[in-house]
mmCIF file of C-alpha atoms in Angstrom:
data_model
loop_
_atom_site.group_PDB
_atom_site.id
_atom_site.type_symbol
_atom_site.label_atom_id
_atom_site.label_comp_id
_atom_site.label_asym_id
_atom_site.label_seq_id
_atom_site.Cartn_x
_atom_site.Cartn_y
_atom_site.Cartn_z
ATOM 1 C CA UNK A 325 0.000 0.000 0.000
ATOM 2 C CA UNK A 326 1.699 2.956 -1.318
ATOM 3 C CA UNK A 327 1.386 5.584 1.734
ATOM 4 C CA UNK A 328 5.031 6.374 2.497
ATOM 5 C CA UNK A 329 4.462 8.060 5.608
ATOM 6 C CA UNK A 330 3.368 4.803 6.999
ATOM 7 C CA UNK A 331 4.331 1.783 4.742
ATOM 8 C CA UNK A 332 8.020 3.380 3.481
ATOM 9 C CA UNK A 333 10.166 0.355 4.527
ATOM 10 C CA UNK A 334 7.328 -2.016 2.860
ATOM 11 C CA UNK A 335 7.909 0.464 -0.237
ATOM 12 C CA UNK A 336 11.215 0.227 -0.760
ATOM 13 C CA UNK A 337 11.017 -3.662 -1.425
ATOM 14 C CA UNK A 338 7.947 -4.041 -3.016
ATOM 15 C CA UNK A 339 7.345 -4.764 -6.389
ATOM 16 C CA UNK A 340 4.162 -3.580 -6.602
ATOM 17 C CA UNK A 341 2.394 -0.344 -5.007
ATOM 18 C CA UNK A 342 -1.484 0.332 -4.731
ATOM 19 C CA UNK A 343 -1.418 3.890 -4.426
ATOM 20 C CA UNK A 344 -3.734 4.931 -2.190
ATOM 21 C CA UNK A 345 -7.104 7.205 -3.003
ATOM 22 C CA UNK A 346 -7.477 10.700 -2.141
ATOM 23 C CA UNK A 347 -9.763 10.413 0.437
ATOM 24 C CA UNK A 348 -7.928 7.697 1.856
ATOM 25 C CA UNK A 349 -5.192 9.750 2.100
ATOM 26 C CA UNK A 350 -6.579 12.246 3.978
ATOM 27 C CA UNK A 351 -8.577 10.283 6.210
ATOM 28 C CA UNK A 352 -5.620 7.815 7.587
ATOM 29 C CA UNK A 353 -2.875 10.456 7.947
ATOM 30 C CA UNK A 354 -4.942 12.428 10.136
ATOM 31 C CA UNK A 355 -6.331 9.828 11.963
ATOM 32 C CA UNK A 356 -2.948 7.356 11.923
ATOM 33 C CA UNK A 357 -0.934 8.935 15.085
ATOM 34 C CA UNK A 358 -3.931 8.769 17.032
ATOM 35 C CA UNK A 359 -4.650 5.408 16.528
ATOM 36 C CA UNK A 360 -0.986 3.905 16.183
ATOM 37 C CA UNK A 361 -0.807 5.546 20.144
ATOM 38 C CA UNK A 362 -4.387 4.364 21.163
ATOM 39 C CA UNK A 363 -5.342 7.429 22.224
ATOM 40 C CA UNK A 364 -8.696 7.411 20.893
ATOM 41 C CA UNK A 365 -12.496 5.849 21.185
ATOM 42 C CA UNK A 366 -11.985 3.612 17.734
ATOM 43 C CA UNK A 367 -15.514 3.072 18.264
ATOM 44 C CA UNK A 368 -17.066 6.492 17.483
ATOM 45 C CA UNK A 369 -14.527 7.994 14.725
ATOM 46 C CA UNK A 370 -16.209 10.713 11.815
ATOM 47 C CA UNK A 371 -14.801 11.530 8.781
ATOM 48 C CA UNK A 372 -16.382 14.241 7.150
ATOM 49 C CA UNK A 373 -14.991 15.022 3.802
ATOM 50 C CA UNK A 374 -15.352 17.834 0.982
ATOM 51 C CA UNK A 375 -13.923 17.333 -2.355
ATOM 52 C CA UNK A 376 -13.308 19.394 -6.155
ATOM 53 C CA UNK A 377 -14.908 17.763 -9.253
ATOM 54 C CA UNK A 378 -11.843 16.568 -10.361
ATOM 55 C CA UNK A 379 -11.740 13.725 -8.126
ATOM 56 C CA UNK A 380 -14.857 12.247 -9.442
ATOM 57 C CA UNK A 381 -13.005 11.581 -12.591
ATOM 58 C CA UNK A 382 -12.789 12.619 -16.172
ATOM 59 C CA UNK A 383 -15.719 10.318 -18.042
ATOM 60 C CA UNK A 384 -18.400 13.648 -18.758
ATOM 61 C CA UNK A 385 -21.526 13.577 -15.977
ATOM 62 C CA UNK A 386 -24.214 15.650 -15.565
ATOM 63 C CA UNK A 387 -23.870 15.437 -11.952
ATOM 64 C CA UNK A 388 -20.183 17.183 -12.340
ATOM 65 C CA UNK A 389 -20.909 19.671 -15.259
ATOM 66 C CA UNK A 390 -20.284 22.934 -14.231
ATOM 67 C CA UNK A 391 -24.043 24.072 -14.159
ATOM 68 C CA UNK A 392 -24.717 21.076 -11.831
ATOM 69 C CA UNK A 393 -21.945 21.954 -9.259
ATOM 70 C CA UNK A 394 -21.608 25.805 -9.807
ATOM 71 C CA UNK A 395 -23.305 27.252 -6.072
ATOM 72 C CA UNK A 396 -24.255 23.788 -5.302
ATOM 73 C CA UNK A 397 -22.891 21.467 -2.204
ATOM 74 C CA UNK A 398 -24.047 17.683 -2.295
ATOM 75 C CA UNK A 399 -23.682 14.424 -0.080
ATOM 76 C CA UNK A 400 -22.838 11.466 -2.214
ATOM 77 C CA UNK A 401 -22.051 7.850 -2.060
ATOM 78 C CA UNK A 402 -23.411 8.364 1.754
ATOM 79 C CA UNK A 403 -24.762 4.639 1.286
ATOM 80 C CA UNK A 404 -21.688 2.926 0.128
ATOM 81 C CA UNK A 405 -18.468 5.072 -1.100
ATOM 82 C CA UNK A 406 -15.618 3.248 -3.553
ATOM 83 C CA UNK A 407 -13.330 4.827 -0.956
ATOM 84 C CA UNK A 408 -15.127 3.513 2.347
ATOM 85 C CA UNK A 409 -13.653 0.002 2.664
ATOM 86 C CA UNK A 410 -9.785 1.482 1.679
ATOM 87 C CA UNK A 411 -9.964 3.887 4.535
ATOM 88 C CA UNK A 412 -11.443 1.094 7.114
ATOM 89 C CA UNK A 413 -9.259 -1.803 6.184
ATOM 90 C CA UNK A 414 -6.175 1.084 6.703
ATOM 91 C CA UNK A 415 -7.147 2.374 9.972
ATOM 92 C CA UNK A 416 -8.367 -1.360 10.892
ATOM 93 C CA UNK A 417 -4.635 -2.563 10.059
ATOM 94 C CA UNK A 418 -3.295 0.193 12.560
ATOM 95 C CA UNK A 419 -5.416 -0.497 14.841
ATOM 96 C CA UNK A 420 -5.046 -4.494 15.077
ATOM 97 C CA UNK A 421 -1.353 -3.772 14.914
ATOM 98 C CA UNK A 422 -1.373 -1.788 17.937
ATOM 99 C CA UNK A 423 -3.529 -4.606 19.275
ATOM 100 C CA UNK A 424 -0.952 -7.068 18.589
ATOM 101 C CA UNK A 425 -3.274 -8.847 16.420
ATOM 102 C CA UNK A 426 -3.766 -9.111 12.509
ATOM 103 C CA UNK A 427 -6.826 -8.419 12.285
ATOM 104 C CA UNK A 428 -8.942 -6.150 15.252
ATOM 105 C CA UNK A 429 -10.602 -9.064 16.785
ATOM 106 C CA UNK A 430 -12.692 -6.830 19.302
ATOM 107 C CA UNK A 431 -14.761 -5.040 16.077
ATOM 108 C CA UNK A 432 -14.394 -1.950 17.601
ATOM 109 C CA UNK A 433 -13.245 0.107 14.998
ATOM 110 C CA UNK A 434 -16.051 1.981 13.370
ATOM 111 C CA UNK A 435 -15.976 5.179 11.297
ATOM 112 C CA UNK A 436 -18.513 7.617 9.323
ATOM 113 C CA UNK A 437 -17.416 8.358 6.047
ATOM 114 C CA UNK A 438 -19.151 11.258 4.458
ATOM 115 C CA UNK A 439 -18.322 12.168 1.648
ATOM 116 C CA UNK A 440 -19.442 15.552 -0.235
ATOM 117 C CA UNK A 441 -18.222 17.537 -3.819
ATOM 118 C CA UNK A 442 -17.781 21.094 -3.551
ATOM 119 C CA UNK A 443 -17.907 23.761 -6.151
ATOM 120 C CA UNK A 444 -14.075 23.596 -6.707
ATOM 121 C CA UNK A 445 -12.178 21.948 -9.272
ATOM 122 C CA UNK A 446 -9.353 20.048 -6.873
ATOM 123 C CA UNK A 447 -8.695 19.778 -3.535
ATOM 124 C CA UNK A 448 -10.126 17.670 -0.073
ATOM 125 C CA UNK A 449 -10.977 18.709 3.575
ATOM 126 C CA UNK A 450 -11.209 16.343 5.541
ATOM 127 C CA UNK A 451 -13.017 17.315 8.789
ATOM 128 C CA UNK A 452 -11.761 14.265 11.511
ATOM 129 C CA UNK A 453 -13.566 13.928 14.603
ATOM 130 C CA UNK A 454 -13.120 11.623 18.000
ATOM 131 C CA UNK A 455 -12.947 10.955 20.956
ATOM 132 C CA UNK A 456 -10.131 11.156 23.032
ATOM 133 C CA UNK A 457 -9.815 8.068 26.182
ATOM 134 C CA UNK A 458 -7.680 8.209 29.266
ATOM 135 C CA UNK A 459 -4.512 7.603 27.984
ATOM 136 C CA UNK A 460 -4.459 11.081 26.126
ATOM 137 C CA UNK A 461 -4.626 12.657 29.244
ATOM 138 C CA UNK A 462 -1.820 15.491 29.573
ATOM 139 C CA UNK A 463 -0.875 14.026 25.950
ATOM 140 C CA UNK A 464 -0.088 17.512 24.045
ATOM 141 C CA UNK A 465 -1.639 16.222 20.904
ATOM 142 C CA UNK A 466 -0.285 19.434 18.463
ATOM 143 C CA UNK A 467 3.204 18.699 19.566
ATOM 144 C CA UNK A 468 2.856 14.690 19.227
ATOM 145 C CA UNK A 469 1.829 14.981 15.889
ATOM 146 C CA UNK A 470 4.918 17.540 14.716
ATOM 147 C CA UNK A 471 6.862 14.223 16.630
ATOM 148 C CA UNK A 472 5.147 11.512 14.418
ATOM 149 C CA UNK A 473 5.571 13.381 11.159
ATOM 150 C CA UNK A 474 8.710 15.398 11.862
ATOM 151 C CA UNK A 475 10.509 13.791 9.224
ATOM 152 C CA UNK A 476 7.700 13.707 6.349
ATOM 153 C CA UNK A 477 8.468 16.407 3.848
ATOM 154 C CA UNK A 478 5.055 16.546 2.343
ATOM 155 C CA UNK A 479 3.205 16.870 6.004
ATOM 156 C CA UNK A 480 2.831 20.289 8.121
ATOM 157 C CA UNK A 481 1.264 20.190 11.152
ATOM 158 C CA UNK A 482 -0.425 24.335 11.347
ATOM 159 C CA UNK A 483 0.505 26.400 14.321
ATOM 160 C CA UNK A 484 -2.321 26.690 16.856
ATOM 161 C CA UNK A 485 -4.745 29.248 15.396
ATOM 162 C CA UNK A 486 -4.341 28.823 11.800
ATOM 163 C CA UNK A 487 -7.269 27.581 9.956
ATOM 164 C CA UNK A 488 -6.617 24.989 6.541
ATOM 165 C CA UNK A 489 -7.539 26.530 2.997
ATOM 166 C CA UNK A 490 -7.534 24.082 0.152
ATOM 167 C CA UNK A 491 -5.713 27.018 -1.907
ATOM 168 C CA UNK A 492 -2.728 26.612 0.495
ATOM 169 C CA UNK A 493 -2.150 23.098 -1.037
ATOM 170 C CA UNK A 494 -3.186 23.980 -4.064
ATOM 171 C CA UNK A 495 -0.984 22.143 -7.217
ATOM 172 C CA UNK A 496 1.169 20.472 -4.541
ATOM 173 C CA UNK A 497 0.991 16.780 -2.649
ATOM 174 C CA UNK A 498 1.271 18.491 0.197
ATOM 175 C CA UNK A 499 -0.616 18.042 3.561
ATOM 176 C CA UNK A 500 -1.833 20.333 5.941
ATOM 177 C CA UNK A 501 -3.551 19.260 9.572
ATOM 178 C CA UNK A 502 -5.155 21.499 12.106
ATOM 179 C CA UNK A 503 -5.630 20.578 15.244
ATOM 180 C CA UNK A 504 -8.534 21.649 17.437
ATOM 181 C CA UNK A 505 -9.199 20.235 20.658
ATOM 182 C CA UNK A 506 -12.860 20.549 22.734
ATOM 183 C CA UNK A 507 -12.049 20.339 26.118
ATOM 184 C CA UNK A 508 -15.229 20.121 27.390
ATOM 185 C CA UNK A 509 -16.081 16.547 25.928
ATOM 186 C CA UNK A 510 -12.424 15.692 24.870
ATOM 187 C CA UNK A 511 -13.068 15.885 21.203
ATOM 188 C CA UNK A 512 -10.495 16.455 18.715
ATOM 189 C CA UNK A 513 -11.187 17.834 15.359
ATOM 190 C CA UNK A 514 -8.744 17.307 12.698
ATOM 191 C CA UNK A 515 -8.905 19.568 9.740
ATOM 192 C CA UNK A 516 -6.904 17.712 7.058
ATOM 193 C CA UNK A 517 -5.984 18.854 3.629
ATOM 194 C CA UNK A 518 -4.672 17.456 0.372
#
């Protein structure tokens, strides 16, 4: 699976690399030091996504056209995504590992995808939300995920304050995360661009 930030030492011997979606993308490198820690509820995870036209591919629809998506924001594949079982058979993985399993054996592990187009033509948000559990506790969550992806070129963690644009990404493979934490019900909401 060809997520470097996660699966470089895999890379580097492999023959052959699935690259990973876009939404994918987004979703598991936000969510990924979280669970690789256990720091969170993997029971009650949200992934609420926005995404440009482009990403819905280059075969002509009406849904897509310009006219159609021009001052328009839509819900789709709420019922069954292409992207859905990608992103929980990646976050599955990290969490079984942490586990010390193969495969999460307790089922815990459930996420909302929801995915939406925007009237842009590239670009994703990713909006990540969960719950935090007792072992976060005093865990400075900004600085421990400038630790996990200190040495990724292509990830920024945003200082404290800054809110994520998609134009700040904008013809790159960069990613940006924002980090927002609720303290009165120990949420965490991860903005998340690519």
């Amino acid at each position: 699976y060809g997520l470097p930030e996660i699966y470089r030492k895999e890379i580097e011997t492999s023959r052959i690399v699935a690259m990973p979606g876009c939404y994918p993308t987004a979703v598991i490198l936000g969510f990924f030091p979280l669970l690789k820690a256990s720091l969170v509820d993997t029971s009650s995870l949200i992934a609420d996504c926005k995404s440009g036209v482009s990403g819905a591919g280059k075969n002509p629809k009406i849904e897509t056209m310009f006219t159609e998506t021009s001052e328009n924001f839509r819900a789709y594949g709420l019922t069954g995504h292409r992207h859905w079982p990608e992103i929980y058979q990646e976050l599955d993985m990290i969490t079984s590992r942490e586990k010390g399993s193969k495969f999460n054996v307790s089922n815990t592990l459930e996420i909302l995808f929801s995915p939406h187009l925007v009237p842009m033509i590239r670009g994703i948000e990713a909006t990540l939300y969960c719950k935090l559990n007792k072992s976060a506790i005093g865990v400075d969550i900004r600085n421990f995920y400038e630790e996990v992806y200190a040495s990724e070129p292509f990830v920024e963690i945003l200082p404290e304050g800054v809110n994520p644009e998609t134009k700040s990404v904008r013809g790159s493979n960069t990613i940006k995360i924002a980090i927002s934490k609720r303290n009165f019900d120990k949420t965490l909401n991860l903005n998340k661009l690519v």
